[in-house]
PDB file of C-alpha atoms in Angstrom:
ATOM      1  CA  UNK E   1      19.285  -1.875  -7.683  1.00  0.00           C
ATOM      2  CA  UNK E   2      17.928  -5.090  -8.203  1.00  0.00           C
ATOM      3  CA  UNK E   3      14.514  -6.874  -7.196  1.00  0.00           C
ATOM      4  CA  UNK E   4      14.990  -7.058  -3.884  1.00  0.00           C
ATOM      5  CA  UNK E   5      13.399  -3.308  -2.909  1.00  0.00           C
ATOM      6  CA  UNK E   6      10.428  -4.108  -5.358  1.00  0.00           C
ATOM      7  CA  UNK E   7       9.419  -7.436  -3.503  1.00  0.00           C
ATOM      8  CA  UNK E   8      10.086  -5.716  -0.001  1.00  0.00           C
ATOM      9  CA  UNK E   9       7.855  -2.925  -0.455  1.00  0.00           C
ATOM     10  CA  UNK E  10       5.260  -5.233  -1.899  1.00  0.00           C
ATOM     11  CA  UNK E  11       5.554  -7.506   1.220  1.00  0.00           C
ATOM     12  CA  UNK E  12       5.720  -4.160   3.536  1.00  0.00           C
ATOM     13  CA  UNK E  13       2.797  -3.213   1.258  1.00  0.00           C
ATOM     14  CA  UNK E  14       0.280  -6.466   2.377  1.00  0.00           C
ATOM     15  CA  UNK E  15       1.605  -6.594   5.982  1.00  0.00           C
ATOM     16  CA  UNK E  16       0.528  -2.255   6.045  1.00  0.00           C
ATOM     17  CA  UNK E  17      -2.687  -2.900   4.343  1.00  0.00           C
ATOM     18  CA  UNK E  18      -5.309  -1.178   5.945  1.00  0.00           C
ATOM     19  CA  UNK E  19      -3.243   0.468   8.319  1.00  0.00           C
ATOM     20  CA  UNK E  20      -1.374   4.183   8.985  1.00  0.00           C
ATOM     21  CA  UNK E  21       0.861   4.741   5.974  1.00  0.00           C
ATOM     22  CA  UNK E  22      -0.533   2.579   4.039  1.00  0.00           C
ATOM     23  CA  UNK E  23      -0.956   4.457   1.247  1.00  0.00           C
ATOM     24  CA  UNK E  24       2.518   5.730   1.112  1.00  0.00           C
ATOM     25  CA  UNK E  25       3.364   1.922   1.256  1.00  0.00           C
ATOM     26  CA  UNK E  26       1.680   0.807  -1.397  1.00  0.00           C
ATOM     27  CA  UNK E  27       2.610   4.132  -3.632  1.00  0.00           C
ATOM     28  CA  UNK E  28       6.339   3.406  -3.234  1.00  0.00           C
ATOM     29  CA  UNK E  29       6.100   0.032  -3.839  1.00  0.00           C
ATOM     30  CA  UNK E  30       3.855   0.892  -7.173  1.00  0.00           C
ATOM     31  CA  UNK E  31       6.500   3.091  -8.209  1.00  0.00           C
ATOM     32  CA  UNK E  32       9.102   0.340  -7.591  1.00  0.00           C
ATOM     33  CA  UNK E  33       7.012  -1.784 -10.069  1.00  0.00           C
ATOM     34  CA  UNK E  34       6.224   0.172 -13.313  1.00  0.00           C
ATOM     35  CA  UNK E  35       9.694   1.765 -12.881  1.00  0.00           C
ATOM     36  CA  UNK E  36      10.741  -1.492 -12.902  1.00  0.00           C
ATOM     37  CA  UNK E  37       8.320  -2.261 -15.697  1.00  0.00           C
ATOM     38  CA  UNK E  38       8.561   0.334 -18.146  1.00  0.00           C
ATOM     39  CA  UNK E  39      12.205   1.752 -17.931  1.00  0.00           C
ATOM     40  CA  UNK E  40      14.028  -1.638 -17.287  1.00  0.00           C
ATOM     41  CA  UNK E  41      12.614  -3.705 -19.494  1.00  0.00           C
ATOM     42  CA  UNK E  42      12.815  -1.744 -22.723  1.00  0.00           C
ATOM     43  CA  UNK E  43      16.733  -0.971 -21.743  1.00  0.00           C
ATOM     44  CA  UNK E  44      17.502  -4.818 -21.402  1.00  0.00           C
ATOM     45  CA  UNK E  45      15.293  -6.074 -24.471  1.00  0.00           C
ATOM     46  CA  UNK E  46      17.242  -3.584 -26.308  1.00  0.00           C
ATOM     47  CA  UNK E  47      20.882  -4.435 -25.284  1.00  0.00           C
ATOM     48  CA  UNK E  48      19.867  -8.074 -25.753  1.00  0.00           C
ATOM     49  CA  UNK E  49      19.944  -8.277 -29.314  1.00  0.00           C
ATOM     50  CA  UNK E  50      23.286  -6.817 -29.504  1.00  0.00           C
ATOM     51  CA  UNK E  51      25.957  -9.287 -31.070  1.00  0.00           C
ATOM     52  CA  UNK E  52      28.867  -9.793 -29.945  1.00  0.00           C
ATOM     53  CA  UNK E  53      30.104  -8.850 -32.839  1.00  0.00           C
ATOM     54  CA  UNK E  54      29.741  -5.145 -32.309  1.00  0.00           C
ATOM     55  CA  UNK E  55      27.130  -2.356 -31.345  1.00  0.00           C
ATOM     56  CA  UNK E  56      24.401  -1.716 -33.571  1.00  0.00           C
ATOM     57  CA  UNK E  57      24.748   1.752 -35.700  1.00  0.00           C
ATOM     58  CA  UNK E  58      22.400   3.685 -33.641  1.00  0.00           C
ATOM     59  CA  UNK E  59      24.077   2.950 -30.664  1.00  0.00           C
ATOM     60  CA  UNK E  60      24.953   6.355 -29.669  1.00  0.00           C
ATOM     61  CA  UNK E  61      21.454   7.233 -29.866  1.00  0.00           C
ATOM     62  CA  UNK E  62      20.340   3.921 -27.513  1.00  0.00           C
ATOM     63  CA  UNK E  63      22.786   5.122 -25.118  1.00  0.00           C
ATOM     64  CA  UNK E  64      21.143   8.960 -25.004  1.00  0.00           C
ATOM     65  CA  UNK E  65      17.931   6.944 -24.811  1.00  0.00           C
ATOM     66  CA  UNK E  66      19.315   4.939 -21.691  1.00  0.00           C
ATOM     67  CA  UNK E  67      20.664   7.827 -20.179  1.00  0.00           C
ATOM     68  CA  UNK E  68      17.157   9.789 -20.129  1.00  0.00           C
ATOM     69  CA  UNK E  69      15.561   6.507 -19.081  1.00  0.00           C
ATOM     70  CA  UNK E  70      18.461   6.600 -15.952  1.00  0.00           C
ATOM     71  CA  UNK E  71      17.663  10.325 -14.464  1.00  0.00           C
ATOM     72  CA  UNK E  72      13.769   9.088 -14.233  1.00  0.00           C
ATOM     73  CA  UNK E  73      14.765   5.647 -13.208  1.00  0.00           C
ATOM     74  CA  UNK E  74      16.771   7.920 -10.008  1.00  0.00           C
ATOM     75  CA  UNK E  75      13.687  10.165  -9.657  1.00  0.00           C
ATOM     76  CA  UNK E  76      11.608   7.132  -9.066  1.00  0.00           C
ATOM     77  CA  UNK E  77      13.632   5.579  -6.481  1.00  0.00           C
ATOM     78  CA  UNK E  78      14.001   8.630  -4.429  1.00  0.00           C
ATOM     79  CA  UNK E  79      10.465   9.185  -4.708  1.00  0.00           C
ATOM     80  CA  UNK E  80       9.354   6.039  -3.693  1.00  0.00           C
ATOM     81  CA  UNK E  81      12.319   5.392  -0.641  1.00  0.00           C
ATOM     82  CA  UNK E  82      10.943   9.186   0.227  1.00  0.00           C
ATOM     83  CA  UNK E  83       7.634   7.722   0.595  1.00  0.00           C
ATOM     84  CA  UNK E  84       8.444   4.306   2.625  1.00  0.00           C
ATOM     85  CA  UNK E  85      10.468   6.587   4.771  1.00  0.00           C
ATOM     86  CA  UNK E  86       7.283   9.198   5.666  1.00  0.00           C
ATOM     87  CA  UNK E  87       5.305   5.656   6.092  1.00  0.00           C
ATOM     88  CA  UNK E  88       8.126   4.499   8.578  1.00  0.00           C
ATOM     89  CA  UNK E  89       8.452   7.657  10.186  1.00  0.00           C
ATOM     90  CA  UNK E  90       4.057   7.690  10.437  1.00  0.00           C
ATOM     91  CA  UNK E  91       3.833   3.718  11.843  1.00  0.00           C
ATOM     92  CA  UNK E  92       7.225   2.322  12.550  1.00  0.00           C
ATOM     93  CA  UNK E  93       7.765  -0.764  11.857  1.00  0.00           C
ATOM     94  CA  UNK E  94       7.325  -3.722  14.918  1.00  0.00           C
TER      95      UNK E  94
END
């Protein structure tokens, strides 16, 4: 997914401020972030101290781990693009 949704809705998020849909705005966008925050970042420190020499011997259990962290990391997004789309559909964009 990248960063690219995470700094939009915080830029949509300062330009709504105050305004209809606002809230909705600045929910997605919040979303964007911890998801960002607290499933992303434990999934990449992790895999970083890999070798290359092989996978460590929990692996299989890291990858269950990654996989649980993956169906929320989905929830979020559609949750928060639900939300920027009831803002859009509330105050469309100029």
């Amino acid at each position: 997914m990248g960063h690219r949704p995470v700094v939009l809705g915080a830029v949509w998020a300062v330009l709504a401020w105050g305004g209809e849909g606002a809230s909705l705005v600045v929910a997605g966008a919040v979303l964007l972030v911890v998801m960002a925050i607290l499933l992303f970042v434990p999934i990449n420190s992790r895999v970083a101290t890999w070798s290359h020499e092989g996978a460590p011997a929990d692996w299989k259990q890291q990858m269950g781990r990654w996989d649980r962290f993956h169906h929320v990391r989905v929830s979020v997004i559609v949750l928060a693009f639900a939300l920027f789309t009831v803002a859009l559909v509330q105050r469309p964009l100029r």
